[in-house]
Amino acid sequence: MEEKDLFDRAIEDLVERRQRILDGKINCIPLSFPRLRSWLPGIEKRRYRILTANQKVGKSKLADYLFVYEPFFYSIEHPDQLRLKVLYFTLEMGKKEKFYDFLCYLLYRLDKIRISQSDLKSTSADRPVPQEILELINSDRYQYYIKKFKETVTYIDSERNPTGINKYCRNFALSRGKFHYKKLKMKDELGVEIERDVIDHYEPDDPDEYVEIVLDNYSNLSPESGMDKKQTIEKMSKYFITQRDQFDFGITAIQHQAQAQEGIENQKLNKLMPSSDGLADCKTTTRDANLVIGLFSPFKYGLRDYEGYDITKFKNNIRFMQVLEDRDNGAGGQICPLFFDGAVGMFAELPLPTDKVEIDKCLEYINTTVRKRFTYTFMGISIRRSKIRRWRMFLNKVLKYIKR
């Protein structure tokens, strides 16, 4: 029987992907932004993405939300459809801080409790974290999600240069799958024709496992021996291409915009939105990526309105995500307006600016909840638990009195 080649397997893949949909399975983790989903269906395997923005806009939080938190919860809610593993190379924040960010998001996701990482860590002397929050985190319900998160997401800060990161990812792939080889005829150094085994393709142990690689960020890579920063980033990007094509990994790299993008001239020319040309340290990465996403904060630059939205009302709670480059779906140029709650790392697609009723609801939530130190939900839980605690104390006193 003739051995199947790449093109034979590609056609088989089309048939299989269609059948998966008919069987109720998925070919991507659905994007959490409904309108943008018509252009970008979701998080697919075998994709290399770059997420870029100017400083302190929320690049890391968006990467966490889109490529870690949302896929994580989807995998828990749909265990029959996929298994997820995330390798997160955190070169900017410590592993403990990344975990605290997740706890803040988890508290909001499960119980709509808004607490920032600063307050969770009792940073302010007059605002220690409520005991009820710590009890909640240690409850069986929360520990279930925390245990699953630790099994799913691995934060790595020990590998910081391209060679080390590539070796880590490659070893991970080979621990969860195997290579298939084929015979290839070639000539040795003496010109004699020989036959050697070369890699044909990779087969994962679990075809329904999604492996996501996140790198935060390119600028913080340690230089390779004899290379400058640009050459180091280029090498990492080439490694990512190989990982994408060989192992079907989904890859997201965070890359800053150059400082010059925030200069006076760009502000005069209204060229503040992130661009592929504005990538810092190495612009050629955009050629390698399937998808380049930019994140923009008009409030940061004092704009009063943007894309029909009143920035004076939304202030720092609005972001605009733009598809800068898209090789696969034709979504280049699409802009997605987002509500942003930085304290809990949450994003949500905003209503269209013409939908005044829904916009007013969103603004009411921002003014009554987001911009207050404690939310009504949080206070409600605290008051309820305080009443329960007082009732238990009273009950204990009664029992002691009866036993006398």
PDB file of N, CA, C and O in Angstrom, residues 72 76 84-87 143-154 172 176 209:
ATOM      1  N   PHE A  72      -9.548  28.021  29.626  1.00  0.00           N
ATOM      2  CA  PHE A  72      -9.535  27.176  30.824  1.00  0.00           C
ATOM      3  C   PHE A  72     -10.959  26.842  31.265  1.00  0.00           C
ATOM      4  O   PHE A  72     -11.298  25.669  31.500  1.00  0.00           O
ATOM      5  N   ILE A  76     -13.176  23.186  31.181  1.00  0.00           N
ATOM      6  CA  ILE A  76     -13.838  22.589  32.346  1.00  0.00           C
ATOM      7  C   ILE A  76     -15.314  22.339  32.054  1.00  0.00           C
ATOM      8  O   ILE A  76     -15.876  21.308  32.432  1.00  0.00           O
ATOM      9  N   LEU A  84      -6.988  20.934  27.761  1.00  0.00           N
ATOM     10  CA  LEU A  84      -6.164  22.129  27.551  1.00  0.00           C
ATOM     11  C   LEU A  84      -4.899  22.062  28.385  1.00  0.00           C
ATOM     12  O   LEU A  84      -4.920  21.638  29.541  1.00  0.00           O
ATOM     13  N   LYS A  85      -3.805  22.512  27.800  1.00  0.00           N
ATOM     14  CA  LYS A  85      -2.558  22.705  28.526  1.00  0.00           C
ATOM     15  C   LYS A  85      -1.938  24.017  28.073  1.00  0.00           C
ATOM     16  O   LYS A  85      -1.812  24.266  26.868  1.00  0.00           O
ATOM     17  N   VAL A  86      -1.570  24.860  29.038  1.00  0.00           N
ATOM     18  CA  VAL A  86      -0.971  26.159  28.732  1.00  0.00           C
ATOM     19  C   VAL A  86       0.432  26.209  29.324  1.00  0.00           C
ATOM     20  O   VAL A  86       0.618  25.985  30.523  1.00  0.00           O
ATOM     21  N   LEU A  87       1.413  26.501  28.478  1.00  0.00           N
ATOM     22  CA  LEU A  87       2.782  26.764  28.924  1.00  0.00           C
ATOM     23  C   LEU A  87       2.992  28.270  28.824  1.00  0.00           C
ATOM     24  O   LEU A  87       3.021  28.825  27.725  1.00  0.00           O
ATOM     25  N   GLN A 143     -11.399  25.500  45.548  1.00  0.00           N
ATOM     26  CA  GLN A 143     -10.236  24.628  45.446  1.00  0.00           C
ATOM     27  C   GLN A 143     -10.338  23.697  44.244  1.00  0.00           C
ATOM     28  O   GLN A 143      -9.315  23.298  43.675  1.00  0.00           O
ATOM     29  N   TYR A 144     -11.551  23.359  43.840  1.00  0.00           N
ATOM     30  CA  TYR A 144     -11.734  22.541  42.631  1.00  0.00           C
ATOM     31  C   TYR A 144     -11.146  23.261  41.424  1.00  0.00           C
ATOM     32  O   TYR A 144     -10.382  22.674  40.637  1.00  0.00           O
ATOM     33  N   TYR A 145     -11.488  24.546  41.263  1.00  0.00           N
ATOM     34  CA  TYR A 145     -10.988  25.318  40.123  1.00  0.00           C
ATOM     35  C   TYR A 145      -9.491  25.589  40.247  1.00  0.00           C
ATOM     36  O   TYR A 145      -8.767  25.568  39.245  1.00  0.00           O
ATOM     37  N   ILE A 146      -9.036  25.844  41.452  1.00  0.00           N
ATOM     38  CA  ILE A 146      -7.611  26.120  41.654  1.00  0.00           C
ATOM     39  C   ILE A 146      -6.782  24.884  41.323  1.00  0.00           C
ATOM     40  O   ILE A 146      -5.731  24.975  40.671  1.00  0.00           O
ATOM     41  N   LYS A 147      -7.246  23.716  41.757  1.00  0.00           N
ATOM     42  CA  LYS A 147      -6.535  22.477  41.442  1.00  0.00           C
ATOM     43  C   LYS A 147      -6.493  22.246  39.933  1.00  0.00           C
ATOM     44  O   LYS A 147      -5.444  21.898  39.369  1.00  0.00           O
ATOM     45  N   LYS A 148      -7.626  22.451  39.262  1.00  0.00           N
ATOM     46  CA  LYS A 148      -7.678  22.274  37.812  1.00  0.00           C
ATOM     47  C   LYS A 148      -6.754  23.267  37.106  1.00  0.00           C
ATOM     48  O   LYS A 148      -6.097  22.923  36.110  1.00  0.00           O
ATOM     49  N   PHE A 149      -6.701  24.494  37.641  1.00  0.00           N
ATOM     50  CA  PHE A 149      -5.845  25.514  37.032  1.00  0.00           C
ATOM     51  C   PHE A 149      -4.379  25.120  37.146  1.00  0.00           C
ATOM     52  O   PHE A 149      -3.607  25.255  36.190  1.00  0.00           O
ATOM     53  N   LYS A 150      -3.989  24.616  38.311  1.00  0.00           N
ATOM     54  CA  LYS A 150      -2.596  24.189  38.503  1.00  0.00           C
ATOM     55  C   LYS A 150      -2.239  23.016  37.594  1.00  0.00           C
ATOM     56  O   LYS A 150      -1.094  22.881  37.157  1.00  0.00           O
ATOM     57  N   GLU A 151      -3.229  22.168  37.311  1.00  0.00           N
ATOM     58  CA  GLU A 151      -2.998  21.050  36.395  1.00  0.00           C
ATOM     59  C   GLU A 151      -2.917  21.500  34.939  1.00  0.00           C
ATOM     60  O   GLU A 151      -2.246  20.865  34.124  1.00  0.00           O
ATOM     61  N   THR A 152      -3.584  22.615  34.635  1.00  0.00           N
ATOM     62  CA  THR A 152      -3.715  23.071  33.244  1.00  0.00           C
ATOM     63  C   THR A 152      -2.641  24.069  32.841  1.00  0.00           C
ATOM     64  O   THR A 152      -2.100  24.002  31.736  1.00  0.00           O
ATOM     65  N   VAL A 153      -2.337  25.014  33.720  1.00  0.00           N
ATOM     66  CA  VAL A 153      -1.452  26.133  33.387  1.00  0.00           C
ATOM     67  C   VAL A 153      -0.125  25.979  34.130  1.00  0.00           C
ATOM     68  O   VAL A 153      -0.100  25.827  35.356  1.00  0.00           O
ATOM     69  N   THR A 154       0.955  26.045  33.381  1.00  0.00           N
ATOM     70  CA  THR A 154       2.296  26.004  33.966  1.00  0.00           C
ATOM     71  C   THR A 154       2.988  27.332  33.687  1.00  0.00           C
ATOM     72  O   THR A 154       3.201  27.702  32.521  1.00  0.00           O
ATOM     73  N   PHE A 172       8.293  18.974  25.957  1.00  0.00           N
ATOM     74  CA  PHE A 172       6.898  18.813  26.368  1.00  0.00           C
ATOM     75  C   PHE A 172       6.108  18.068  25.281  1.00  0.00           C
ATOM     76  O   PHE A 172       5.350  17.137  25.592  1.00  0.00           O
ATOM     77  N   ARG A 176       4.213  13.975  25.131  1.00  0.00           N
ATOM     78  CA  ARG A 176       2.771  13.795  24.929  1.00  0.00           C
ATOM     79  C   ARG A 176       2.442  13.381  23.497  1.00  0.00           C
ATOM     80  O   ARG A 176       1.316  13.565  23.032  1.00  0.00           O
ATOM     81  N   GLU A 209      -6.383  17.436  22.614  1.00  0.00           N
ATOM     82  CA  GLU A 209      -5.688  18.325  23.548  1.00  0.00           C
ATOM     83  C   GLU A 209      -5.198  19.568  22.812  1.00  0.00           C
ATOM     84  O   GLU A 209      -4.565  19.483  21.769  1.00  0.00           O
TER      85      GLU A 209
END
